[in-house]
Each structure stands twice: as structure tokens, then as C-alpha cells.
């Protein structure tokens, strides 16, 4: 049995990683199970921040460490909120954050946007798996599924916001779904 530490206290993320890793024979640990650890994300890309989180824990736990970082890049806003997506307008709820973004883009014709997810795996080797979901910022909020910026993100594939998709539909095209499938392929290859 191989142990894996998921460098997050987010129980949804932990559950998703468990579903992928346990069938491959891994024993999954998470930060909540052990302790809460704050890591300063000082990188300038999603990949750098994911690696910073994974490497900081690798120094403490003698097992494979997986960490991820994700966010929304809006072209007309200089790719903001980007790596600051979780901290953008800190203290306000997503209803307010999404309304603010719609206001900022009110007269903007270029509505191109993308979600990015980087998953870092640190073992004897380091790997980063990256997934992108391309789309645009909608003109109004739509949909009740998903979380965060989903209600204002218009997907290319469906012509619906990602908050209007079922979890299965979103997973098939999402940044996180794509990065996760790359991680899975890598681990399957390693265990062959
Ligand atoms: P982190 O990856 O936990 O650092 O959080 C990234 C932040 O990006 C989240 O708090 C959301 O604001 C945003 N984000 C990342 N992925 C998604 C998504 O799939 N839908 C909506 N918002 C997302």
C-alpha cells in the first residue's frame, strides 16, 4: 500500500481525490486528518503555487504529496483574478464577486476567459498536470450548480454557464476534470 497526502483541508477536493486514488490502491490522507497547515502561495503561476504547497508538505511527510491550485483568468482584466481567485474581494460572497466582475466588463467586447487547474505531485520526482477550460464571461449570472465563478462562466462546448451544467457534464470539460485525468493516466502508468 502506498500513502498519499492531499495538501488541502477542503473536504470536497479530498473526496474527489479519494475516488480516483483508492481504486488504484493508495491510502489517502488529508490535512484535516493530521493538522492544519497554512502555506504562503508566493508563486506567479498556478503550477508554481501547486508545487510550493506540495513541496512544503513533502518536507514533513514521507509519502507522495498532491496539491492543486486553480482559478479564473479574464483576458480583458489582464488575466485577473487568476492566481488570486480565492482571495479576490476577500470577505464578500460569490454573488457580490460575480456581480462586480459583470460590472467591470459592462462595456467590454472581449469577454474571453478560462479556468485553469494545476495539480502537482511530489514523490522522488515532481510532476505538474494542467487542465484548461476555455469560455467567456456571460452578460448575466445563470445557474445554481457548481460554485465560485461558475454562474458567470459561459462554456464553449454547451453554450451554457458552468453553473447550468450537471456535475458530470462539467467534469467532462472542466479544467479540474482534465488535470485530474492526466494525473490518473500518470499514476496508472506508474503502477503498471
Ligand atoms: P483553490 O484552487 O482552492 O486555490 O481555489 C481557487 C478559486 O478559484 C476558488 O475559490 C474559486 O473562486 C475559483 N475556482 C476554481 N475552480 C473553479 C470552478 O470550477 N468553478 C468556479 N470557480 C472556480
PDB file of N, CA and C in Angstrom, residues 6-19 53 67-70 147 176:
ATOM      1  N   UNK A   6      -2.969  14.543   0.557  1.00  0.00           N
ATOM      2  CA  UNK A   6      -3.590  15.582  -0.263  1.00  0.00           C
ATOM      3  C   UNK A   6      -3.457  16.891   0.515  1.00  0.00           C
ATOM      4  N   UNK A   7      -2.730  17.839  -0.057  1.00  0.00           N
ATOM      5  CA  UNK A   7      -2.402  19.066   0.670  1.00  0.00           C
ATOM      6  C   UNK A   7      -3.562  20.057   0.643  1.00  0.00           C
ATOM      7  N   UNK A   8      -4.676  19.668   1.230  1.00  0.00           N
ATOM      8  CA  UNK A   8      -5.818  20.582   1.340  1.00  0.00           C
ATOM      9  C   UNK A   8      -6.698  20.151   2.509  1.00  0.00           C
ATOM     10  N   UNK A   9      -7.421  21.113   3.054  1.00  0.00           N
ATOM     11  CA  UNK A   9      -8.389  20.786   4.094  1.00  0.00           C
ATOM     12  C   UNK A   9      -9.801  20.810   3.505  1.00  0.00           C
ATOM     13  N   UNK A  10      -9.904  21.063   2.191  1.00  0.00           N
ATOM     14  CA  UNK A  10     -11.201  21.149   1.507  1.00  0.00           C
ATOM     15  C   UNK A  10     -11.770  19.735   1.304  1.00  0.00           C
ATOM     16  N   UNK A  11     -12.851  19.437   2.015  1.00  0.00           N
ATOM     17  CA  UNK A  11     -13.343  18.053   2.033  1.00  0.00           C
ATOM     18  C   UNK A  11     -13.883  17.602   0.672  1.00  0.00           C
ATOM     19  N   UNK A  12     -14.366  18.544  -0.149  1.00  0.00           N
ATOM     20  CA  UNK A  12     -14.824  18.157  -1.491  1.00  0.00           C
ATOM     21  C   UNK A  12     -13.665  17.693  -2.362  1.00  0.00           C
ATOM     22  N   UNK A  13     -12.564  18.447  -2.264  1.00  0.00           N
ATOM     23  CA  UNK A  13     -11.381  18.060  -3.045  1.00  0.00           C
ATOM     24  C   UNK A  13     -10.876  16.703  -2.569  1.00  0.00           C
ATOM     25  N   UNK A  14     -10.833  16.517  -1.246  1.00  0.00           N
ATOM     26  CA  UNK A  14     -10.321  15.253  -0.694  1.00  0.00           C
ATOM     27  C   UNK A  14     -11.165  14.085  -1.188  1.00  0.00           C
ATOM     28  N   UNK A  15     -12.494  14.274  -1.166  1.00  0.00           N
ATOM     29  CA  UNK A  15     -13.392  13.186  -1.610  1.00  0.00           C
ATOM     30  C   UNK A  15     -13.108  12.831  -3.072  1.00  0.00           C
ATOM     31  N   UNK A  16     -12.949  13.868  -3.902  1.00  0.00           N
ATOM     32  CA  UNK A  16     -12.703  13.600  -5.328  1.00  0.00           C
ATOM     33  C   UNK A  16     -11.385  12.854  -5.534  1.00  0.00           C
ATOM     34  N   UNK A  17     -10.360  13.254  -4.816  1.00  0.00           N
ATOM     35  CA  UNK A  17      -9.068  12.566  -4.966  1.00  0.00           C
ATOM     36  C   UNK A  17      -9.143  11.135  -4.435  1.00  0.00           C
ATOM     37  N   UNK A  18      -9.894  10.954  -3.348  1.00  0.00           N
ATOM     38  CA  UNK A  18     -10.085   9.603  -2.807  1.00  0.00           C
ATOM     39  C   UNK A  18     -10.684   8.673  -3.865  1.00  0.00           C
ATOM     40  N   UNK A  19     -11.712   9.200  -4.561  1.00  0.00           N
ATOM     41  CA  UNK A  19     -12.407   8.394  -5.568  1.00  0.00           C
ATOM     42  C   UNK A  19     -11.464   7.952  -6.684  1.00  0.00           C
ATOM     43  N   UNK A  53       2.933  24.333  -2.517  1.00  0.00           N
ATOM     44  CA  UNK A  53       2.128  23.661  -1.487  1.00  0.00           C
ATOM     45  C   UNK A  53       2.581  22.215  -1.315  1.00  0.00           C
ATOM     46  N   UNK A  67      -0.955  18.429  -4.469  1.00  0.00           N
ATOM     47  CA  UNK A  67      -1.589  19.714  -4.149  1.00  0.00           C
ATOM     48  C   UNK A  67      -2.093  20.330  -5.441  1.00  0.00           C
ATOM     49  N   UNK A  68      -3.145  21.133  -5.351  1.00  0.00           N
ATOM     50  CA  UNK A  68      -3.598  21.789  -6.578  1.00  0.00           C
ATOM     51  C   UNK A  68      -3.849  23.276  -6.374  1.00  0.00           C
ATOM     52  N   UNK A  69      -3.940  23.958  -7.480  1.00  0.00           N
ATOM     53  CA  UNK A  69      -4.241  25.381  -7.445  1.00  0.00           C
ATOM     54  C   UNK A  69      -5.047  25.694  -8.702  1.00  0.00           C
ATOM     55  N   UNK A  70      -6.069  26.521  -8.556  1.00  0.00           N
ATOM     56  CA  UNK A  70      -6.925  26.785  -9.714  1.00  0.00           C
ATOM     57  C   UNK A  70      -7.495  28.184  -9.643  1.00  0.00           C
ATOM     58  N   UNK A 147     -19.939  26.130  -8.132  1.00  0.00           N
ATOM     59  CA  UNK A 147     -19.557  27.031  -7.036  1.00  0.00           C
ATOM     60  C   UNK A 147     -18.802  28.217  -7.632  1.00  0.00           C
ATOM     61  N   UNK A 176     -10.426  21.169 -13.962  1.00  0.00           N
ATOM     62  CA  UNK A 176     -10.085  20.207 -12.912  1.00  0.00           C
ATOM     63  C   UNK A 176     -10.218  18.770 -13.431  1.00  0.00           C
TER      64      UNK A 176
END
